[in-house]
Amino acid sequence: MPNTPEPVLLATGISKFFPGAIALDDVSLSLYPGEVHALLGENGAGKSTLIKCLTGAYKKDSGTILLENVEVSPKNPQDSLSHGIGTVYQEVNLLPNLTVAENLFLGWQPTKHGLIDQREMVRRSQDILTEFGLDVDPTQLLSSYSIAIQQVIAIARAVELAGKVLILDEPTASLDRDEIEMLFTVVRRLTARGMAVVFITHFLDQVFEISDRATVLRNGRVVGTRILSEVTQTEIITLMLGRHLAAVKEERIKNKPGDVLLSLRNYGRRGTLEPFDLDLREGEVVGLAGLLGSGRTETTKLIFGAIVADRGTAELRGKGIKLDNPRTAIGNKFGLCPEDRKIEGVVGDLSVRENIILSLQARRGWTRPISKARAEEIAQDYVKKLDIRLASLDMPIRLLSGGNQQKALLARWLATDPDLLILDEPTRGIDVGAHAEIIQLIQELRQGGMAMIVASSEMEELITYSDRIIVLRDRRQVRELQGDAISINSIISSIAEEEAAQ
Ligand SMILES: Nc1ncnc2c1ncn2[C@@H]1O[C@H](COP(=O)(O)OP(=O)(O)OP(=O)(O)O)[C@@H](O)[C@H]1O
Ligand SMILES: [Mg+2]
């Protein structure tokens, strides 16, 4: 923690108003050289907005920013970068159709005789990638790498450019443990050099692991700044929510699933997922566990027909069915809430209302539009049920906070009242309070007879609501855990045993 009494960055009285929402109300934040400062708060609390005001991505309505005691007023993120403030935004904003090297050097390409020096750019990219332990070819298109790797590339870019302050807005949401380790190693190296790092996340364990202090926002106001070694997680959560967190029932609820809904035999796709068998009953939740890249997402897509199986058979209520197209799946009352809300989920420019009724409308067919009044009713209902924070259902969904977009996406699929709901990382980017609500919701839906397949990296959650857990590794199902055999230890050892057997 700071020995120097001088903050590197001092923001005071920052306010930001949007039509219908006070996103920030007189917010102050100090950053000391060498500290990791967590910025915490519920979905919609104002974290991303604060960052955007600091970097000039948004124009603040009031307040001042001092950088090493000099007032600065960055006009845009590029400008703030030139002041030494590097940022990785919540939604990766790189360009998938450029190469990795071009993305790393966008806006500051090395030149030679007035031209971009490609060789130099690739060489320096290689150095940066190696420092991050990434086995990535800088000459390949960014889009040829997974979202997680793209995220690390975005971080590498910001680190490379930031001199004084590095801001990371939910950088770890799609990273696995090794990648998080790597990121933390880099963060520690930077703070040792005297850089200040702002870390936004909903993973409180990570907050306590890496951060020195935390500032908590609630409804656009600072409710406190704490030295983390002096507080408990419970205190921080209470500060965030303004109330105590209702305890999530840890014990697994006994459940009696109904008839077999979907039955897959020797089902798979070469190079994507080894063939597997699955019988899924009504009112049954099957959890998918495994490391990143183990085939969880592929399993969800295969069942939804977004990836087409090239072997095996599928039966729905005992009748043969071809799951070769998401449209067929939707027609059969399947729903898939995908992992990456930005790419496969929200339609940014459509209103929140339109986004919520999108799948229901698709199933009815576009020739039979849902009336505006009905749409309003449905959307309102889910806004209430899922506590989606917004100024109006008419606002484009991209203006919602990240976590609230995620909830709206869940609403979209719930609105179709599916027989089979497939959820891929349903609580990613969702705050602690809403986490508990979503787990509760999964349990209620199951009680109501909905069949569900839930892929999640949150093992504690998986074991609370899953009747069975399928453990995947290297795109292969390695174990199925049932009843009392379900525990975090058994999941971990299933993954590890396989690793040892390799
Ligand atoms: N451009 C905008 N227009 C209108 N409202 C906006 C805009 N940007 C943000 N908001 C609103 O400001 C509030 C704060 O949003 P912000 O994205 O800062 O939340 P957050 O704390 O980052 O939440 P999350 O954890 O979900 O990412 C939200 O109510 C959001 O809808
Ligand atoms: Mg945010």
Coordinates of C-alpha atoms and ligand atoms in Angstrom, one line a residue:
M1 CA 0.0 0.0 0.0
P2 CA 0.9 3.6 -0.5
N3 CA 3.9 5.1 1.3
T4 CA 3.6 8.1 -0.9
P5 CA 0.9 10.4 0.4
E6 CA 0.3 11.8 -3.1
P7 CA -2.4 10.0 -5.1
V8 CA -1.5 9.4 -8.8
L9 CA -5.1 10.1 -9.7
L10 CA -7.7 12.0 -7.7
A11 CA -11.2 12.3 -9.1
T12 CA -13.6 14.5 -7.1
G13 CA -17.3 15.3 -7.5
I14 CA -17.9 13.3 -10.6
S15 CA -21.5 13.3 -11.8
K16 CA -23.1 11.9 -14.9
F17 CA -26.7 12.1 -15.8
F18 CA -28.5 10.2 -18.5
P19 CA -32.1 10.7 -19.5
G20 CA -34.1 9.1 -16.7
A21 CA -31.0 8.0 -14.7
I22 CA -28.4 9.6 -12.5
A23 CA -25.6 7.2 -13.2
L24 CA -23.0 9.0 -11.0
D25 CA -23.7 11.4 -8.2
D26 CA -20.8 13.3 -6.7
V27 CA -18.4 10.4 -6.9
S28 CA -14.8 10.7 -5.7
L29 CA -12.0 8.2 -6.1
S30 CA -8.3 8.3 -5.2
L31 CA -5.7 6.0 -6.6
Y32 CA -2.2 5.7 -5.0
P33 CA 0.9 4.5 -6.9
G34 CA 1.4 0.8 -6.4
E35 CA -2.1 0.0 -5.2
V36 CA -4.8 -2.3 -6.7
H37 CA -8.1 -0.6 -6.1
A38 CA -11.2 -2.6 -6.5
L39 CA -14.4 -0.8 -7.7
L40 CA -17.4 -2.7 -6.5
G41 CA -21.2 -2.5 -6.7
E42 CA -24.3 -4.1 -7.9
N43 CA -25.2 -4.3 -11.6
G44 CA -26.0 -0.8 -12.7
A45 CA -24.3 0.9 -9.7
G46 CA -22.2 3.0 -12.0
K47 CA -18.8 1.3 -12.1
S48 CA -18.4 1.3 -15.9
T49 CA -19.8 4.8 -16.2
L50 CA -17.2 6.1 -13.7
I51 CA -14.4 4.5 -15.7
K52 CA -15.8 6.0 -18.9
C53 CA -15.9 9.4 -17.4
L54 CA -12.3 9.1 -16.2
T55 CA -11.1 8.1 -19.6
G56 CA -13.2 10.5 -21.6
A57 CA -15.3 7.8 -23.3
Y58 CA -18.2 9.7 -21.7
K59 CA -18.3 13.4 -21.0
K60 CA -18.8 14.0 -17.3
D61 CA -21.4 16.5 -16.2
S62 CA -19.3 17.8 -13.4
G63 CA -16.2 17.0 -11.3
T64 CA -12.4 17.3 -11.7
I65 CA -9.7 14.8 -12.4
L66 CA -6.2 15.4 -11.1
L67 CA -3.4 13.3 -12.5
E68 CA -0.2 13.7 -10.5
N69 CA -1.7 17.0 -9.2
V70 CA -2.4 18.4 -12.6
E71 CA -6.0 18.7 -13.8
V72 CA -6.7 16.6 -16.9
S73 CA -9.8 16.3 -19.0
P74 CA -9.3 13.5 -21.5
K75 CA -11.4 14.1 -24.6
N76 CA -11.5 10.4 -25.5
P77 CA -9.9 7.1 -24.5
Q78 CA -7.0 7.6 -26.9
D79 CA -6.3 10.9 -25.3
S80 CA -6.4 9.4 -21.8
L81 CA -4.0 6.8 -23.0
S82 CA -1.6 9.5 -23.9
H83 CA -1.8 10.7 -20.3
G84 CA -0.8 7.2 -19.2
I85 CA -4.3 5.8 -18.3
G86 CA -4.9 2.4 -20.1
T87 CA -8.3 0.8 -20.0
V88 CA -9.8 -2.5 -20.8
Y89 CA -13.5 -2.0 -21.2
Q90 CA -16.1 -4.6 -20.1
E91 CA -17.0 -5.4 -23.7
V92 CA -13.9 -6.2 -25.6
N93 CA -13.5 -3.4 -28.2
L94 CA -11.0 -4.9 -30.5
L95 CA -11.4 -5.5 -34.2
P96 CA -11.9 -9.1 -35.0
N97 CA -11.1 -8.7 -38.7
L98 CA -7.6 -7.3 -38.1
T99 CA -4.6 -9.4 -37.1
V100 CA -3.6 -9.8 -33.5
A101 CA -0.6 -7.5 -34.1
E102 CA -2.7 -4.8 -35.7
N103 CA -5.0 -4.9 -32.7
L104 CA -2.1 -4.6 -30.3
F105 CA -0.7 -1.6 -32.1
L106 CA -3.9 0.1 -33.3
G107 CA -3.4 3.8 -33.2
W108 CA 0.3 3.6 -32.3
Q109 CA 1.8 1.5 -35.1
P110 CA 5.6 1.7 -35.4
T111 CA 6.5 3.4 -38.7
K112 CA 9.4 3.5 -41.0
H113 CA 9.7 6.1 -43.7
G114 CA 6.2 7.1 -42.9
L115 CA 4.8 3.6 -43.5
I116 CA 3.7 1.1 -40.9
D117 CA 6.6 -1.1 -40.1
Q118 CA 4.9 -4.5 -40.3
R119 CA 8.0 -6.5 -39.3
E120 CA 8.7 -4.4 -36.3
M121 CA 5.1 -4.5 -35.3
V122 CA 5.0 -8.3 -35.5
R123 CA 8.3 -8.6 -33.7
R124 CA 7.2 -6.4 -30.8
S125 CA 3.8 -8.2 -30.7
Q126 CA 5.6 -11.4 -30.3
D127 CA 7.5 -10.0 -27.3
I128 CA 4.3 -8.8 -25.7
L129 CA 2.5 -12.1 -26.3
T130 CA 5.4 -14.0 -24.8
E131 CA 5.4 -11.8 -21.7
F132 CA 1.8 -12.8 -21.2
G133 CA 2.6 -16.4 -21.8
L134 CA 0.3 -16.5 -24.9
D135 CA 0.9 -19.0 -27.6
V136 CA -0.6 -16.8 -30.2
D137 CA 0.5 -16.0 -33.8
P138 CA 0.4 -12.2 -34.1
T139 CA -0.1 -12.4 -37.9
Q140 CA -3.4 -14.3 -37.5
L141 CA -6.8 -12.6 -37.4
L142 CA -8.0 -11.8 -33.9
S143 CA -11.3 -13.6 -34.6
S144 CA -9.4 -16.9 -35.0
Y145 CA -8.9 -16.9 -31.2
S146 CA -11.3 -17.6 -28.4
I147 CA -13.0 -14.8 -26.5
A148 CA -10.8 -15.5 -23.5
I149 CA -7.7 -15.1 -25.5
Q150 CA -9.0 -12.0 -27.1
Q151 CA -9.7 -10.6 -23.7
V152 CA -6.1 -11.3 -22.6
I153 CA -4.9 -9.6 -25.9
A154 CA -7.0 -6.5 -25.0
I155 CA -5.4 -6.5 -21.5
A156 CA -1.9 -6.9 -23.0
R157 CA -2.6 -3.9 -25.2
A158 CA -3.7 -1.7 -22.3
V159 CA -0.8 -2.8 -20.1
E160 CA 1.6 -2.0 -22.9
L161 CA 0.2 1.5 -23.3
A162 CA -0.6 2.5 -19.8
G163 CA 2.1 4.3 -17.9
K164 CA 0.5 5.4 -14.7
V165 CA -3.0 3.9 -14.3
L166 CA -4.4 0.6 -15.6
I167 CA -8.2 0.2 -15.5
L168 CA -9.7 -3.3 -15.9
D169 CA -13.4 -3.6 -16.2
E170 CA -14.4 -7.2 -15.4
P171 CA -11.3 -8.6 -17.1
T172 CA -11.6 -12.1 -15.6
A173 CA -15.2 -12.9 -16.5
S174 CA -14.3 -15.2 -19.3
L175 CA -10.8 -16.3 -18.1
D176 CA -9.9 -19.6 -16.6
R177 CA -7.8 -20.0 -13.4
D178 CA -4.5 -20.1 -15.3
E179 CA -5.3 -17.1 -17.3
I180 CA -6.4 -15.2 -14.1
E181 CA -3.1 -16.3 -12.4
M182 CA -1.2 -14.9 -15.4
L183 CA -3.1 -11.6 -15.3
F184 CA -2.5 -11.3 -11.5
T185 CA 1.2 -11.9 -12.0
V186 CA 1.3 -9.1 -14.6
V187 CA -0.8 -6.8 -12.2
R188 CA 1.6 -7.5 -9.4
R189 CA 4.6 -6.7 -11.6
L190 CA 3.0 -3.4 -12.6
T191 CA 2.1 -2.3 -9.1
A192 CA 5.6 -3.1 -8.0
R193 CA 6.7 -0.6 -10.6
G194 CA 4.4 2.0 -8.9
M195 CA 1.5 1.8 -11.3
A196 CA -2.1 2.0 -9.9
V197 CA -4.6 -0.6 -11.0
V198 CA -8.3 -0.3 -10.9
F199 CA -10.0 -3.7 -10.8
I200 CA -13.7 -4.1 -11.4
T201 CA -15.2 -7.6 -10.9
H202 CA -18.1 -9.5 -9.3
F203 CA -15.7 -12.2 -8.0
L204 CA -15.1 -11.2 -4.4
D205 CA -12.5 -13.8 -3.8
Q206 CA -10.4 -12.3 -6.5
V207 CA -11.0 -8.8 -5.0
F208 CA -9.6 -10.0 -1.7
E209 CA -6.8 -11.9 -3.4
I210 CA -5.3 -9.0 -5.4
S211 CA -6.6 -5.7 -4.1
D212 CA -5.4 -3.3 -1.4
R213 CA -8.5 -1.1 -1.2
A214 CA -12.0 -1.1 -2.5
T215 CA -14.5 1.7 -3.2
V216 CA -18.1 0.6 -3.2
L217 CA -20.8 2.3 -5.3
R218 CA -24.5 2.0 -4.8
N219 CA -27.0 3.7 -7.1
G220 CA -24.3 6.0 -8.4
R221 CA -23.0 7.1 -5.1
V222 CA -19.9 6.1 -3.2
V223 CA -21.0 4.3 0.0
G224 CA -17.5 3.7 1.3
T225 CA -13.8 3.0 0.7
R226 CA -12.2 0.3 2.7
I227 CA -8.8 -1.2 3.3
L228 CA -9.5 -4.8 2.4
S229 CA -7.2 -6.3 5.0
E230 CA -9.4 -4.7 7.6
V231 CA -12.8 -5.9 6.5
T232 CA -14.6 -9.2 5.7
Q233 CA -16.4 -10.2 2.6
T234 CA -19.7 -10.0 4.4
E235 CA -19.1 -6.4 5.3
I236 CA -18.3 -5.6 1.7
I237 CA -21.4 -7.4 0.4
T238 CA -23.6 -5.6 2.9
L239 CA -22.1 -2.3 1.8
M240 CA -22.8 -3.2 -1.9
L241 CA -26.4 -4.3 -1.4
G242 CA -27.3 -1.9 1.4
R243 CA -28.7 -5.0 3.2
H244 CA -27.6 -8.4 4.3
L245 CA -27.4 -11.1 1.6
A246 CA -30.1 -13.7 2.1
A247 CA -28.3 -17.0 2.7
V248 CA -28.4 -19.3 -0.3
K249 CA -29.5 -22.7 0.7
E250 CA -26.4 -24.8 0.5
E251 CA -28.0 -28.2 0.8
R252 CA -29.2 -29.8 -2.4
I253 CA -33.0 -30.0 -2.7
K254 CA -34.4 -33.5 -3.3
N255 CA -36.1 -33.7 -6.6
K256 CA -38.2 -36.2 -8.5
P257 CA -37.7 -35.6 -12.2
G258 CA -40.5 -36.7 -14.6
D259 CA -40.5 -38.5 -17.9
V260 CA -37.6 -38.5 -20.3
L261 CA -37.8 -35.5 -22.5
L262 CA -34.7 -35.7 -24.6
S263 CA -32.6 -38.7 -25.3
L264 CA -29.3 -38.6 -27.2
R265 CA -27.4 -41.6 -28.2
N266 CA -23.8 -41.7 -29.4
Y267 CA -24.3 -38.1 -30.2
G268 CA -21.3 -35.9 -31.2
R269 CA -19.3 -34.2 -33.9
R270 CA -15.9 -35.1 -35.1
G271 CA -13.3 -32.6 -33.9
T272 CA -15.8 -30.8 -31.7
L273 CA -17.2 -33.2 -29.2
E274 CA -16.7 -36.9 -28.6
P275 CA -20.0 -38.9 -28.9
F276 CA -22.0 -39.1 -25.7
D277 CA -25.3 -40.4 -24.4
L278 CA -27.8 -38.3 -22.5
D279 CA -31.2 -38.8 -21.0
L280 CA -32.8 -35.7 -19.7
R281 CA -36.0 -35.7 -17.8
E282 CA -38.7 -33.1 -17.2
G283 CA -37.9 -31.1 -14.1
E284 CA -34.3 -32.3 -14.1
V285 CA -31.2 -30.1 -14.1
V286 CA -28.0 -31.5 -15.6
G287 CA -24.9 -29.4 -14.8
L288 CA -21.9 -29.3 -17.2
A289 CA -18.6 -28.9 -15.4
G290 CA -15.1 -28.7 -16.7
L291 CA -12.4 -26.3 -17.4
L292 CA -12.6 -23.6 -20.1
G293 CA -12.4 -25.2 -23.5
S294 CA -13.4 -28.6 -22.1
G295 CA -16.5 -28.7 -24.4
R296 CA -19.2 -27.3 -22.1
T297 CA -20.3 -24.6 -24.6
E298 CA -20.0 -27.0 -27.5
T299 CA -22.3 -29.4 -25.7
T300 CA -24.9 -26.7 -25.2
K301 CA -24.7 -25.7 -28.8
L302 CA -24.9 -29.2 -30.1
I303 CA -28.1 -29.8 -28.3
F304 CA -29.6 -26.6 -29.5
G305 CA -28.5 -27.3 -33.1
A306 CA -26.2 -24.3 -33.3
I307 CA -23.5 -26.9 -33.9
V308 CA -24.7 -29.9 -36.0
A309 CA -24.0 -33.4 -34.9
D310 CA -22.4 -35.7 -37.5
R311 CA -23.2 -38.9 -35.6
G312 CA -25.7 -40.3 -33.3
T313 CA -29.5 -40.0 -32.8
A314 CA -31.8 -37.8 -30.9
E315 CA -35.3 -38.4 -29.6
L316 CA -37.8 -35.9 -28.1
R317 CA -40.4 -37.6 -26.0
G318 CA -39.6 -40.9 -27.7
K319 CA -39.8 -39.6 -31.3
G320 CA -36.8 -39.2 -33.5
I321 CA -35.9 -35.6 -34.1
K322 CA -33.2 -33.8 -36.1
L323 CA -31.5 -31.1 -34.0
D324 CA -29.8 -29.5 -36.9
N325 CA -30.9 -25.9 -36.6
P326 CA -31.6 -23.5 -33.8
R327 CA -35.0 -22.7 -35.4
T328 CA -36.0 -26.4 -35.1
A329 CA -34.9 -26.2 -31.5
I330 CA -36.9 -23.1 -30.7
G331 CA -39.9 -24.6 -32.5
N332 CA -39.6 -27.6 -30.1
K333 CA -39.6 -25.3 -27.1
F334 CA -35.8 -25.3 -26.5
G335 CA -34.1 -22.2 -25.3
L336 CA -30.3 -21.4 -25.2
C337 CA -29.0 -18.5 -23.3
P338 CA -25.5 -18.2 -24.7
E339 CA -22.2 -17.5 -23.0
D340 CA -21.2 -14.4 -24.9
R341 CA -24.0 -11.9 -24.6
K342 CA -22.3 -9.4 -26.9
I343 CA -21.7 -11.7 -29.9
E344 CA -24.6 -14.1 -29.7
G345 CA -27.1 -12.5 -27.5
V346 CA -28.2 -8.9 -27.3
V347 CA -29.2 -6.9 -30.3
G348 CA -27.7 -3.6 -29.1
D349 CA -29.8 -1.1 -31.0
L350 CA -33.1 -2.8 -30.3
S351 CA -35.0 -1.7 -27.2
V352 CA -34.9 -3.7 -24.1
R353 CA -38.6 -4.7 -24.7
E354 CA -37.8 -5.9 -28.2
N355 CA -34.8 -7.9 -27.0
I356 CA -36.9 -9.6 -24.3
I357 CA -39.7 -10.7 -26.7
L358 CA -37.3 -11.6 -29.5
S359 CA -37.3 -15.4 -29.1
L360 CA -41.0 -15.6 -28.4
Q361 CA -41.6 -13.6 -31.5
A362 CA -39.3 -15.9 -33.5
R363 CA -41.3 -18.9 -32.4
R364 CA -44.6 -17.4 -33.3
G365 CA -43.3 -16.4 -36.7
W366 CA -42.6 -12.9 -37.8
T367 CA -46.0 -12.7 -39.6
R368 CA -47.8 -12.7 -36.3
P369 CA -46.4 -9.8 -34.4
I370 CA -46.9 -9.6 -30.7
S371 CA -48.8 -6.5 -29.9
K372 CA -46.9 -3.6 -28.2
A373 CA -49.2 -3.9 -25.2
R374 CA -48.6 -7.6 -24.7
A375 CA -44.8 -7.1 -25.3
E376 CA -44.9 -4.4 -22.6
E377 CA -46.6 -6.7 -20.2
I378 CA -44.2 -9.6 -20.7
A379 CA -41.2 -7.4 -20.5
Q380 CA -42.4 -5.6 -17.4
D381 CA -43.1 -8.9 -15.7
Y382 CA -39.5 -10.1 -16.2
V383 CA -38.0 -6.7 -15.3
K384 CA -39.7 -7.2 -12.0
K385 CA -38.9 -10.9 -11.6
L386 CA -35.2 -10.5 -12.4
D387 CA -34.8 -7.0 -10.9
I388 CA -33.5 -5.5 -14.2
R389 CA -32.4 -1.9 -13.5
L390 CA -33.3 0.4 -16.4
A391 CA -34.8 3.8 -17.0
S392 CA -37.2 2.7 -19.6
L393 CA -38.1 -0.4 -21.7
D394 CA -37.7 1.8 -24.7
M395 CA -34.0 2.4 -24.3
P396 CA -31.6 0.5 -26.6
I397 CA -30.3 -2.5 -24.6
R398 CA -26.7 -1.6 -25.2
L399 CA -27.2 1.3 -22.7
L400 CA -28.0 -1.1 -19.9
S401 CA -25.2 -2.1 -17.6
G402 CA -23.4 -5.3 -18.5
G403 CA -25.1 -7.4 -15.8
N404 CA -28.5 -6.0 -16.6
Q405 CA -28.1 -7.0 -20.3
Q406 CA -27.3 -10.5 -19.1
K407 CA -30.5 -10.6 -17.1
A408 CA -32.5 -9.3 -20.1
L409 CA -31.1 -12.1 -22.2
L410 CA -32.2 -14.6 -19.6
A411 CA -35.7 -13.0 -19.6
R412 CA -35.8 -13.5 -23.4
W413 CA -35.6 -17.2 -23.0
L414 CA -37.8 -17.5 -19.9
A415 CA -40.5 -15.6 -21.9
T416 CA -40.7 -18.5 -24.3
D417 CA -41.6 -20.8 -21.4
P418 CA -39.3 -23.5 -22.8
D419 CA -39.6 -27.2 -22.1
L420 CA -35.8 -27.4 -22.2
L421 CA -33.7 -24.4 -21.1
I422 CA -30.0 -24.5 -21.8
L423 CA -28.0 -21.9 -19.9
D424 CA -24.3 -21.3 -20.6
E425 CA -22.7 -19.4 -17.7
P426 CA -26.0 -17.8 -16.5
T427 CA -24.4 -15.8 -13.7
R428 CA -21.4 -14.4 -15.5
G429 CA -21.1 -10.6 -14.8
I430 CA -24.1 -10.8 -12.4
D431 CA -23.7 -9.2 -9.0
V432 CA -23.8 -11.2 -5.7
G433 CA -27.3 -10.3 -4.9
A434 CA -28.7 -11.3 -8.2
H435 CA -26.6 -14.5 -8.2
A436 CA -28.6 -15.8 -5.3
E437 CA -31.8 -14.8 -7.1
I438 CA -30.8 -16.6 -10.3
I439 CA -29.9 -19.8 -8.4
Q440 CA -33.3 -19.6 -6.7
L441 CA -35.0 -19.1 -10.0
I442 CA -33.3 -22.2 -11.5
Q443 CA -34.6 -24.2 -8.5
E444 CA -38.1 -22.9 -9.0
L445 CA -38.2 -23.6 -12.7
R446 CA -37.0 -27.1 -12.0
Q447 CA -39.8 -27.6 -9.5
G448 CA -42.2 -26.4 -12.2
G449 CA -41.1 -29.2 -14.5
M450 CA -38.7 -27.4 -16.8
A451 CA -35.7 -29.5 -17.9
M452 CA -32.4 -27.6 -17.8
I453 CA -28.8 -28.0 -18.9
V454 CA -26.6 -25.5 -17.1
A455 CA -22.9 -25.0 -18.0
S456 CA -21.0 -23.1 -15.4
S457 CA -17.5 -22.5 -14.0
E458 CA -19.1 -21.8 -10.6
M459 CA -18.9 -25.2 -9.0
E460 CA -20.5 -24.1 -5.7
E461 CA -23.6 -23.1 -7.7
L462 CA -23.7 -26.1 -9.9
I463 CA -23.8 -28.5 -7.0
T464 CA -26.7 -26.6 -5.4
Y465 CA -29.1 -27.0 -8.2
S466 CA -27.9 -30.0 -10.4
D467 CA -29.5 -33.4 -10.2
R468 CA -26.6 -34.7 -12.1
I469 CA -23.3 -33.3 -13.2
I470 CA -21.5 -34.2 -16.3
V471 CA -17.8 -33.5 -16.1
L472 CA -16.0 -32.7 -19.4
R473 CA -12.4 -32.6 -20.3
D474 CA -10.8 -32.1 -23.7
R475 CA -14.2 -32.1 -25.4
R476 CA -15.2 -35.4 -24.0
Q477 CA -17.5 -36.4 -21.1
V478 CA -15.3 -38.1 -18.6
R479 CA -17.7 -38.7 -15.7
E480 CA -21.3 -38.4 -14.6
L481 CA -21.9 -37.6 -10.9
Q482 CA -25.2 -38.2 -9.3
G483 CA -26.9 -37.8 -5.9
D484 CA -24.5 -37.9 -3.0
A485 CA -21.5 -38.3 -5.3
I486 CA -22.0 -34.7 -6.3
S487 CA -19.5 -32.4 -4.6
I488 CA -16.9 -29.9 -5.5
N489 CA -14.2 -32.4 -4.6
S490 CA -15.6 -35.0 -6.8
I491 CA -15.8 -32.6 -9.7
I492 CA -12.2 -31.5 -9.3
S493 CA -10.9 -35.0 -8.8
S494 CA -12.8 -36.1 -12.0
I495 CA -11.0 -33.4 -13.9
A496 CA -7.7 -34.1 -12.3
E497 CA -7.8 -37.9 -12.5
E498 CA -8.3 -37.6 -16.2
E499 CA -5.4 -35.2 -16.4
A500 CA -3.2 -37.6 -14.5
A501 CA -4.3 -40.4 -16.9
Q502 CA -3.3 -38.4 -20.0
Ligands
LIG1 N1 -25.3 5.7 -22.5 C1 -26.2 5.5 -21.5 N2 -27.5 6.0 -21.7 C2 -28.4 5.9 -20.7 N3 -28.1 5.2 -19.6 C3 -26.9 4.7 -19.4 C4 -25.9 4.8 -20.3 N4 -24.8 4.2 -19.9 C5 -25.1 3.7 -18.7 N5 -26.4 4.0 -18.4 C6 -27.1 3.7 -17.1 O1 -26.2 4.1 -16.0 C7 -26.4 3.2 -14.9 C8 -25.0 2.7 -14.5 O2 -24.5 1.7 -15.5 P1 -23.1 1.1 -15.5 O3 -22.9 0.5 -16.8 O4 -22.1 2.1 -15.0 O5 -23.2 0.0 -14.3 P2 -22.1 -1.0 -13.7 O6 -21.9 -0.7 -12.3 O7 -20.9 -1.1 -14.6 O8 -23.0 -2.4 -13.8 P3 -22.5 -3.9 -14.2 O9 -22.0 -4.6 -13.0 O10 -23.8 -4.6 -14.6 O11 -21.6 -3.8 -15.4 C9 -27.3 2.1 -15.4 O12 -28.6 2.4 -14.9 C10 -27.3 2.2 -16.9 O13 -28.5 1.8 -17.5
MG2 MG -20.2 -2.5 -15.9

